[in-house]
Amino acid sequence: MKKITIAIDGHSSCGKSTMAKNLAREIGYVYVDTGAMYRAVTLFAMRNNLFNADGSIREDELKQRLDEIHIDQKLIGIQEEKGSPSGGKLEGASIHTFLNGEDVERDIRTMEVSSHVSPIATLPFVREKLVEQQQQMGAHGGIVMDGRDIGTVVFPNAELKIFVTASAEVRAMRRYKELQEKGMSADYDAILKNVVERDRIDSTRAVSPLRKADDAIELDNSNITIAEQQKWLINEYYKAAQ
C-alpha cells in the first residue's frame, strides 16, 4: 500500500488533533499538529511583550525576531515492547510541542494563548514561515497533518482530505472538559465566545482562510463517538491508499 499525505482541516476544538493522532498511530504515519505551531509562535510573542495593551501585535518586531523561533514536535512516553515490529509501543505516548528546546505543550493550551492565536495566524509572514516548514515535513508522504489550511494551501494535492466540523456548543463543551481534565481553570461561556470568535477570524482572514477544499470529505462529528469516527476514517484511508 502506497504512502500518502492525509490533510485534516476544520474548525477549532472539533477533535482534529485527536482524530489525526489516532489515525497516525494506527497506520504508522508521522503526525504533525500545525495548530500547535501557531500556538508556539503566539506564546513566544506573549512572553516577549510583542502584544500591545489593546491586543494588537507589534508586527515589525515579531517579524524581525521570527528567526529566533524554533519549533519541534516530539513523541513523548514511548514504551519498549518486546517483539513489536516497530520496536516500541505507542500506547500512552503523546505529541509534545517544543519552543526553542522547551516543552511548552501545557503552556500553549491555555485560554490566554487561545484568545491570542488567531490574530497571529493571520499574519502573512508567520504563515509563510510555518507553511514552508510543514511542506518540508510532508514532502515524502506517510504523514497526517491537521490544521486550517492543510488541504487548500499546505498540501493541495493530498490524496486524502478531510474537513471536520461540529456545532460551536459541542466544541466549546469539549474544550471545557479537556481543560478541566488537565486541572486548568475553565469557564464554558468564555470558551464558547472564544470558539465563535475564532471561527469568524479563521473564516474571514485575508491569507489562507479556513474553507473546505473542493475535493475534501466533510465529517460532522457532533453526535458520533471517537471510536465511530476512527472506524470511518480508517475506511477512508484504505480507499485513498489503494
C-alpha atoms as one frame of an Amber mdcrd trajectory, in Angstrom:
protein
   0.000   0.000   0.000   1.435   3.361  -1.033   2.338   6.078   1.458   0.028
   9.040   1.085  -0.439  12.516   2.521  -3.516  12.983   4.714  -4.819  16.508
   5.333  -7.359  17.065   8.104  -8.846  20.564   8.309 -11.690  22.045  10.291
 -12.879  24.455  12.926 -11.219  24.904  16.313 -11.951  22.303  19.016 -13.683
  19.881  16.664 -11.360  16.996  17.500  -8.991  17.230  14.538  -5.899  16.557
  16.613  -7.360  13.508  18.370  -8.539  12.179  15.030  -5.195  12.746  13.327
  -3.109  11.367  16.217  -5.157   8.181  16.444  -5.005   7.617  12.697  -1.252
   8.226  12.504  -0.680   5.835  15.407  -2.806   3.104  13.826  -1.265   3.237
  10.350   2.307   4.072  11.407   2.448   7.567   9.902   4.086  10.742  11.204
   1.660  13.184  12.827   2.074  16.974  12.755  -0.134  19.358  14.752   0.085
  22.630  12.815  -2.228  24.443  15.222   0.324  23.850  17.970   2.959  25.514
  15.803   0.902  28.718  15.600   0.250  28.491  19.333   4.006  28.268  19.941
   4.602  31.457  17.940   1.814  33.099  19.954   3.421  32.015  23.231   6.760
  33.454  22.083   5.066  36.759  21.253   3.309  36.860  24.628   6.476  36.070
  26.572   8.422  38.724  24.707   5.867  41.528  25.085   5.020  41.635  21.397
   1.339  42.346  22.081   0.162  45.870  22.816  -2.229  46.605  25.689  -5.185
  46.637  23.257  -4.311  43.146  21.994  -2.767  44.284  18.701   0.542  42.762
  17.628   3.850  44.562  17.243   4.203  43.074  13.809   7.519  44.642  12.803
   9.208  43.418  15.974   7.770  39.909  15.629   8.886  39.741  12.007  12.421
  40.777  12.993  12.561  38.075  15.672  10.984  35.255  13.655  14.345  33.567
  13.135  14.626  33.204  16.933  11.618  30.870  16.952  12.445  27.174  16.585
   9.558  24.708  16.869   9.796  20.928  17.138   7.239  18.211  17.824   8.302
  15.006  19.558   6.679  11.783  20.715   6.858  11.577  24.499   6.253   8.404
  26.501   7.143   5.654  24.001   7.475   2.341  25.838   9.598  -0.534  24.657
   7.679  -3.685  23.754   9.414  -6.984  23.074   8.623  -8.468  19.708   6.997
  -5.323  18.390   7.766  -4.707  14.685   8.207  -1.012  15.434  10.442  -1.681
  18.417   8.271   0.462  20.639   4.767   0.812  21.994   2.857   3.995  21.146
   0.056   3.336  23.624   0.162   6.206  26.111   2.626   8.209  24.017   1.724
  11.765  23.057   2.991  14.540  20.816   4.554  17.469  22.665   5.466  20.811
  21.131   8.860  22.309  21.936   9.680  26.004  21.617  13.416  26.662  21.457
  14.073  23.377  23.234  11.457  23.859  25.976   8.436  21.569  26.263   5.546
  24.056  26.070   2.700  21.602  25.414   0.788  22.639  28.537   1.525  26.361
  28.158   0.197  26.598  24.597  -3.177  25.056  25.545  -4.234  27.813  27.957
  -7.209  30.072  27.252  -4.834  33.054  27.221  -2.959  31.603  24.251  -6.265
  30.546  22.630  -7.507  34.133  22.772  -4.380  35.460  21.023  -3.573  32.774
  18.440  -5.995  33.722  15.643  -4.519  37.241  15.108  -1.021  35.694  14.993
  -2.211  33.116  12.458  -3.488  35.856  10.132  -0.017  37.381   9.686   1.314
  36.549   6.191   4.967  36.316   7.273   4.111  33.873  10.079   2.033  31.673
   7.795   4.723  31.743   5.094   7.389  30.547   7.527   5.282  27.778   9.057
   3.776  26.567   5.773   7.281  26.154   4.373   8.254  24.033   7.394   5.071
  21.974   7.093   5.625  21.271   3.406   9.159  20.090   4.143   7.826  17.738
   6.839   5.418  16.087   4.415   7.497  16.105   1.246   7.710  12.309   1.069
   4.228  11.294   2.198   3.471   8.995   5.097   2.152  11.923   7.116  -1.076
  13.016   8.806  -1.321  16.767   9.292  -4.177  18.750  10.785  -4.923  22.452
  10.811  -6.949  25.102   8.993  -5.403  25.216   5.519  -3.686  21.857   5.029
  -5.862  20.657   2.156  -6.137  24.064   0.495  -2.651  25.596   0.906  -0.072
  23.300   2.506  -0.922  20.100   0.606  -3.444  20.920  -2.147  -2.559  17.614
  -3.839  -3.026  15.425  -0.740  -4.513  12.051  -1.595  -6.962  12.204   1.306
  -8.563  15.414   2.582 -10.985  15.508   5.493 -12.908  18.581   6.657 -14.208
  18.223  10.225 -16.966  20.286  11.750 -19.298  20.311  14.776 -21.611  22.821
  16.409 -19.978  25.642  18.370 -21.708  24.487  21.562 -20.390  20.929  21.238
 -16.883  22.175  20.526 -16.933  24.561  23.494 -18.039  21.763  25.838 -15.228
  19.515  24.572 -12.697  22.249  25.199 -14.188  22.909  28.649 -13.896  19.238
  29.642 -10.370  19.000  28.223  -9.172  21.909  30.364 -10.897  20.516  33.447
  -9.263  17.119  32.956  -5.875  18.840  32.822  -6.600  20.640  36.090  -6.772
  24.032  34.381  -9.360  26.732  35.065 -12.267  26.729  32.621 -15.344  28.866
  32.018 -17.804  27.440  29.488 -19.324  30.782  28.441 -15.882  32.310  27.872
 -14.805  29.262  25.875 -17.940  29.367  23.692 -17.343  33.061  22.994 -13.731
  32.265  22.046 -14.804  29.412  19.735 -17.286  31.632  17.879 -14.752  34.466
  17.564 -12.026  32.132  16.294 -14.433  30.754  13.685 -15.099  34.301  12.482
 -11.413  35.243  12.308 -10.308  31.961  10.729 -13.009  32.082   8.041 -12.609
  35.755   7.091  -8.851  36.319   7.241  -7.255  37.533   4.017  -4.458  34.933
   3.979  -5.348  31.219   3.788  -8.880  31.464   5.235 -10.463  28.348   6.670
 -12.561  26.668   4.000 -13.385  23.188   2.814 -11.303  22.089  -0.189 -13.428
  21.182  -3.194 -12.275  17.560  -3.034 -12.415  17.179   0.760 -14.772  14.769
   2.514 -16.822  16.504   5.200 -17.440  14.918   8.601 -19.794  16.437  11.171
 -18.759  14.695  14.388 -21.185  16.492  16.726 -23.034  13.284  17.582 -20.635
  10.396  16.998 -18.133   8.722  19.302 -14.374   8.783  18.836 -14.489   5.043
  18.068 -17.131   5.555  15.348 -15.128   8.441  13.931 -11.952   6.368  13.857
 -13.630   3.449  12.088 -14.984   5.829   9.441 -11.585   7.475   8.973  -9.718
   4.174   8.633 -12.119   3.145   5.871 -11.469   6.415   4.030  -7.710   5.894
   4.427  -7.814   2.393   2.892  -9.830   3.673  -0.061  -7.358   6.514  -0.703
  -4.164   4.477  -0.230  -5.008   1.619  -2.592
